[in-house]
């Protein structure tokens, strides 16, 4: 079924960030971006709006990370 692949991709994406529960959205997008997921898929996995996902990607491009680790 065509919907099975989408469900599997979303489940695997969720599993990839499950240990990053306290991480910022920027960090989660950074992880999920490696898998070529769409803004829509990432927003479903992170439970945020599509615009928030786009903003996080923009922050990554500009080099602004939400994590304050040094």
mmCIF file of N, CA and C in Angstrom, residues 1-67:
data_model
loop_
_atom_site.group_PDB
_atom_site.id
_atom_site.type_symbol
_atom_site.label_atom_id
_atom_site.label_comp_id
_atom_site.label_asym_id
_atom_site.label_seq_id
_atom_site.Cartn_x
_atom_site.Cartn_y
_atom_site.Cartn_z
ATOM 1 N N UNK A 1 0.826 -1.189 0.000
ATOM 2 C CA UNK A 1 0.000 0.000 0.000
ATOM 3 C C UNK A 1 0.870 1.253 0.000
ATOM 4 N N UNK A 2 0.481 2.257 -0.731
ATOM 5 C CA UNK A 2 1.291 3.471 -0.813
ATOM 6 C C UNK A 2 1.429 4.199 0.518
ATOM 7 N N UNK A 3 0.422 4.169 1.360
ATOM 8 C CA UNK A 3 0.474 4.864 2.641
ATOM 9 C C UNK A 3 1.414 4.225 3.638
ATOM 10 N N UNK A 4 1.749 2.941 3.410
ATOM 11 C CA UNK A 4 2.641 2.247 4.336
ATOM 12 C C UNK A 4 4.031 2.867 4.359
ATOM 13 N N UNK A 5 4.546 3.239 3.191
ATOM 14 C CA UNK A 5 5.877 3.844 3.133
ATOM 15 C C UNK A 5 5.909 5.158 3.898
ATOM 16 N N UNK A 6 4.864 5.956 3.767
ATOM 17 C CA UNK A 6 4.805 7.230 4.486
ATOM 18 C C UNK A 6 4.772 6.996 5.988
ATOM 19 N N UNK A 7 3.989 6.036 6.416
ATOM 20 C CA UNK A 7 3.890 5.729 7.846
ATOM 21 C C UNK A 7 5.230 5.239 8.394
ATOM 22 N N UNK A 8 5.911 4.415 7.627
ATOM 23 C CA UNK A 8 7.214 3.895 8.058
ATOM 24 C C UNK A 8 8.233 5.023 8.156
ATOM 25 N N UNK A 9 8.233 5.933 7.169
ATOM 26 C CA UNK A 9 9.171 7.074 7.204
ATOM 27 C C UNK A 9 8.929 7.949 8.430
ATOM 28 N N UNK A 10 7.658 8.214 8.724
ATOM 29 C CA UNK A 10 7.332 9.037 9.888
ATOM 30 C C UNK A 10 7.738 8.336 11.181
ATOM 31 N N UNK A 11 7.501 7.038 11.259
ATOM 32 C CA UNK A 11 7.855 6.288 12.461
ATOM 33 C C UNK A 11 9.370 6.278 12.659
ATOM 34 N N UNK A 12 10.117 6.053 11.600
ATOM 35 C CA UNK A 12 11.572 6.048 11.711
ATOM 36 C C UNK A 12 12.108 7.431 12.086
ATOM 37 N N UNK A 13 11.497 8.473 11.533
ATOM 38 C CA UNK A 13 11.892 9.831 11.903
ATOM 39 C C UNK A 13 11.647 10.102 13.364
ATOM 40 N N UNK A 14 10.498 9.670 13.853
ATOM 41 C CA UNK A 14 10.185 9.847 15.269
ATOM 42 C C UNK A 14 11.190 9.106 16.140
ATOM 43 N N UNK A 15 11.551 7.888 15.756
ATOM 44 C CA UNK A 15 12.520 7.118 16.524
ATOM 45 C C UNK A 15 13.895 7.785 16.536
ATOM 46 N N UNK A 16 14.246 8.458 15.456
ATOM 47 C CA UNK A 16 15.548 9.132 15.381
ATOM 48 C C UNK A 16 15.664 10.278 16.379
ATOM 49 N N UNK A 17 14.549 10.936 16.694
ATOM 50 C CA UNK A 17 14.626 12.069 17.611
ATOM 51 C C UNK A 17 14.063 11.748 18.988
ATOM 52 N N UNK A 18 13.678 10.495 19.225
ATOM 53 C CA UNK A 18 13.063 10.146 20.500
ATOM 54 C C UNK A 18 14.005 10.379 21.687
ATOM 55 N N UNK A 19 15.294 10.241 21.481
ATOM 56 C CA UNK A 19 16.258 10.490 22.558
ATOM 57 C C UNK A 19 16.580 11.974 22.688
ATOM 58 N N UNK A 20 16.077 12.777 21.782
ATOM 59 C CA UNK A 20 16.329 14.217 21.762
ATOM 60 C C UNK A 20 15.100 14.984 22.240
ATOM 61 N N UNK A 21 14.374 14.431 23.190
ATOM 62 C CA UNK A 21 13.099 15.020 23.630
ATOM 63 C C UNK A 21 13.261 16.455 24.134
ATOM 64 N N UNK A 22 14.359 16.759 24.769
ATOM 65 C CA UNK A 22 14.583 18.094 25.330
ATOM 66 C C UNK A 22 15.330 19.019 24.371
ATOM 67 N N UNK A 23 15.673 18.511 23.204
ATOM 68 C CA UNK A 23 16.431 19.310 22.236
ATOM 69 C C UNK A 23 15.543 20.375 21.603
ATOM 70 N N UNK A 24 16.176 21.388 21.087
ATOM 71 C CA UNK A 24 15.441 22.457 20.407
ATOM 72 C C UNK A 24 14.908 21.953 19.069
ATOM 73 N N UNK A 25 13.967 22.678 18.545
ATOM 74 C CA UNK A 25 13.408 22.328 17.236
ATOM 75 C C UNK A 25 14.490 22.386 16.168
ATOM 76 N N UNK A 26 15.391 23.329 16.289
ATOM 77 C CA UNK A 26 16.479 23.458 15.312
ATOM 78 C C UNK A 26 17.310 22.179 15.288
ATOM 79 N N UNK A 27 17.611 21.637 16.459
ATOM 80 C CA UNK A 27 18.404 20.402 16.551
ATOM 81 C C UNK A 27 17.634 19.225 15.940
ATOM 82 N N UNK A 28 16.337 19.149 16.233
ATOM 83 C CA UNK A 28 15.532 18.058 15.684
ATOM 84 C C UNK A 28 15.469 18.138 14.165
ATOM 85 N N UNK A 29 15.299 19.343 13.636
ATOM 86 C CA UNK A 29 15.261 19.534 12.186
ATOM 87 C C UNK A 29 16.617 19.172 11.586
ATOM 88 N N UNK A 30 17.675 19.523 12.276
ATOM 89 C CA UNK A 30 19.016 19.193 11.803
ATOM 90 C C UNK A 30 19.184 17.679 11.661
ATOM 91 N N UNK A 31 18.680 16.928 12.610
ATOM 92 C CA UNK A 31 18.768 15.465 12.567
ATOM 93 C C UNK A 31 17.902 14.910 11.442
ATOM 94 N N UNK A 32 16.661 15.351 11.387
ATOM 95 C CA UNK A 32 15.715 14.801 10.410
ATOM 96 C C UNK A 32 16.016 15.239 8.983
ATOM 97 N N UNK A 33 16.678 16.367 8.839
ATOM 98 C CA UNK A 33 17.024 16.875 7.512
ATOM 99 C C UNK A 33 17.980 15.938 6.776
ATOM 100 N N UNK A 34 18.736 15.176 7.514
ATOM 101 C CA UNK A 34 19.690 14.243 6.907
ATOM 102 C C UNK A 34 18.998 13.162 6.087
ATOM 103 N N UNK A 35 17.728 12.922 6.376
ATOM 104 C CA UNK A 35 16.986 11.869 5.702
ATOM 105 C C UNK A 35 16.150 12.382 4.541
ATOM 106 N N UNK A 36 16.269 13.660 4.232
ATOM 107 C CA UNK A 36 15.562 14.225 3.096
ATOM 108 C C UNK A 36 14.058 14.311 3.284
ATOM 109 N N UNK A 37 13.621 14.434 4.534
ATOM 110 C CA UNK A 37 12.191 14.535 4.805
ATOM 111 C C UNK A 37 11.678 15.924 4.427
ATOM 112 N N UNK A 38 10.436 15.987 4.039
ATOM 113 C CA UNK A 38 9.829 17.264 3.668
ATOM 114 C C UNK A 38 9.494 18.073 4.924
ATOM 115 N N UNK A 39 9.228 19.355 4.720
ATOM 116 C CA UNK A 39 8.808 20.215 5.835
ATOM 117 C C UNK A 39 7.562 19.656 6.500
ATOM 118 N N UNK A 40 6.648 19.156 5.697
ATOM 119 C CA UNK A 40 5.402 18.600 6.216
ATOM 120 C C UNK A 40 5.656 17.380 7.099
ATOM 121 N N UNK A 41 6.527 16.484 6.650
ATOM 122 C CA UNK A 41 6.846 15.296 7.441
ATOM 123 C C UNK A 41 7.523 15.670 8.752
ATOM 124 N N UNK A 42 8.475 16.592 8.692
ATOM 125 C CA UNK A 42 9.182 17.008 9.901
ATOM 126 C C UNK A 42 8.224 17.685 10.877
ATOM 127 N N UNK A 43 7.304 18.487 10.358
ATOM 128 C CA UNK A 43 6.358 19.156 11.250
ATOM 129 C C UNK A 43 5.431 18.141 11.923
ATOM 130 N N UNK A 44 5.079 17.067 11.233
ATOM 131 C CA UNK A 44 4.268 16.006 11.847
ATOM 132 C C UNK A 44 5.052 15.300 12.949
ATOM 133 N N UNK A 45 6.306 14.990 12.679
ATOM 134 C CA UNK A 45 7.130 14.268 13.639
ATOM 135 C C UNK A 45 7.388 15.118 14.880
ATOM 136 N N UNK A 46 7.675 16.405 14.676
ATOM 137 C CA UNK A 46 8.018 17.300 15.788
ATOM 138 C C UNK A 46 6.790 17.957 16.413
ATOM 139 N N UNK A 47 5.620 17.707 15.857
ATOM 140 C CA UNK A 47 4.376 18.292 16.352
ATOM 141 C C UNK A 47 4.460 19.818 16.405
ATOM 142 N N UNK A 48 4.807 20.386 15.269
ATOM 143 C CA UNK A 48 4.893 21.843 15.154
ATOM 144 C C UNK A 48 4.330 22.255 13.794
ATOM 145 N N UNK A 49 4.249 23.543 13.571
ATOM 146 C CA UNK A 49 3.726 24.016 12.288
ATOM 147 C C UNK A 49 4.799 23.888 11.203
ATOM 148 N N UNK A 50 4.338 23.889 9.958
ATOM 149 C CA UNK A 50 5.266 23.819 8.832
ATOM 150 C C UNK A 50 6.159 25.059 8.817
ATOM 151 N N UNK A 51 5.594 26.211 9.160
ATOM 152 C CA UNK A 51 6.390 27.439 9.186
ATOM 153 C C UNK A 51 7.497 27.362 10.234
ATOM 154 N N UNK A 52 7.228 26.752 11.372
ATOM 155 C CA UNK A 52 8.262 26.585 12.400
ATOM 156 C C UNK A 52 9.406 25.720 11.879
ATOM 157 N N UNK A 53 9.058 24.699 11.120
ATOM 158 C CA UNK A 53 10.084 23.841 10.515
ATOM 159 C C UNK A 53 10.927 24.643 9.528
ATOM 160 N N UNK A 54 10.275 25.459 8.722
ATOM 161 C CA UNK A 54 11.004 26.291 7.756
ATOM 162 C C UNK A 54 11.905 27.289 8.467
ATOM 163 N N UNK A 55 11.412 27.866 9.550
ATOM 164 C CA UNK A 55 12.221 28.812 10.317
ATOM 165 C C UNK A 55 13.446 28.125 10.916
ATOM 166 N N UNK A 56 13.264 26.900 11.393
ATOM 167 C CA UNK A 56 14.390 26.150 11.956
ATOM 168 C C UNK A 56 15.419 25.847 10.879
ATOM 169 N N UNK A 57 14.967 25.492 9.681
ATOM 170 C CA UNK A 57 15.906 25.253 8.579
ATOM 171 C C UNK A 57 16.662 26.521 8.207
ATOM 172 N N UNK A 58 15.969 27.637 8.219
ATOM 173 C CA UNK A 58 16.610 28.910 7.921
ATOM 174 C C UNK A 58 17.663 29.241 8.969
ATOM 175 N N UNK A 59 17.339 28.978 10.229
ATOM 176 C CA UNK A 59 18.305 29.212 11.304
ATOM 177 C C UNK A 59 19.538 28.341 11.127
ATOM 178 N N UNK A 60 19.351 27.119 10.672
ATOM 179 C CA UNK A 60 20.493 26.239 10.407
ATOM 180 C C UNK A 60 21.363 26.781 9.284
ATOM 181 N N UNK A 61 20.727 27.288 8.230
ATOM 182 C CA UNK A 61 21.491 27.847 7.112
ATOM 183 C C UNK A 61 22.289 29.064 7.538
ATOM 184 N N UNK A 62 21.710 29.854 8.443
ATOM 185 C CA UNK A 62 22.390 31.049 8.916
ATOM 186 C C UNK A 62 23.411 30.744 10.006
ATOM 187 N N UNK A 63 23.408 29.503 10.484
ATOM 188 C CA UNK A 63 24.368 29.113 11.508
ATOM 189 C C UNK A 63 23.921 29.425 12.915
ATOM 190 N N UNK A 64 22.655 29.717 13.098
ATOM 191 C CA UNK A 64 22.141 29.997 14.440
ATOM 192 C C UNK A 64 21.507 28.729 14.976
ATOM 193 N N UNK A 65 22.119 28.159 15.999
ATOM 194 C CA UNK A 65 21.566 26.957 16.619
ATOM 195 C C UNK A 65 20.846 27.350 17.886
ATOM 196 N N UNK A 66 19.766 26.681 18.168
ATOM 197 C CA UNK A 66 19.020 26.929 19.382
ATOM 198 C C UNK A 66 19.713 26.374 20.613
ATOM 199 N N UNK A 67 20.654 25.445 20.393
ATOM 200 C CA UNK A 67 21.372 24.849 21.521
ATOM 201 C C UNK A 67 22.494 25.790 21.958
#
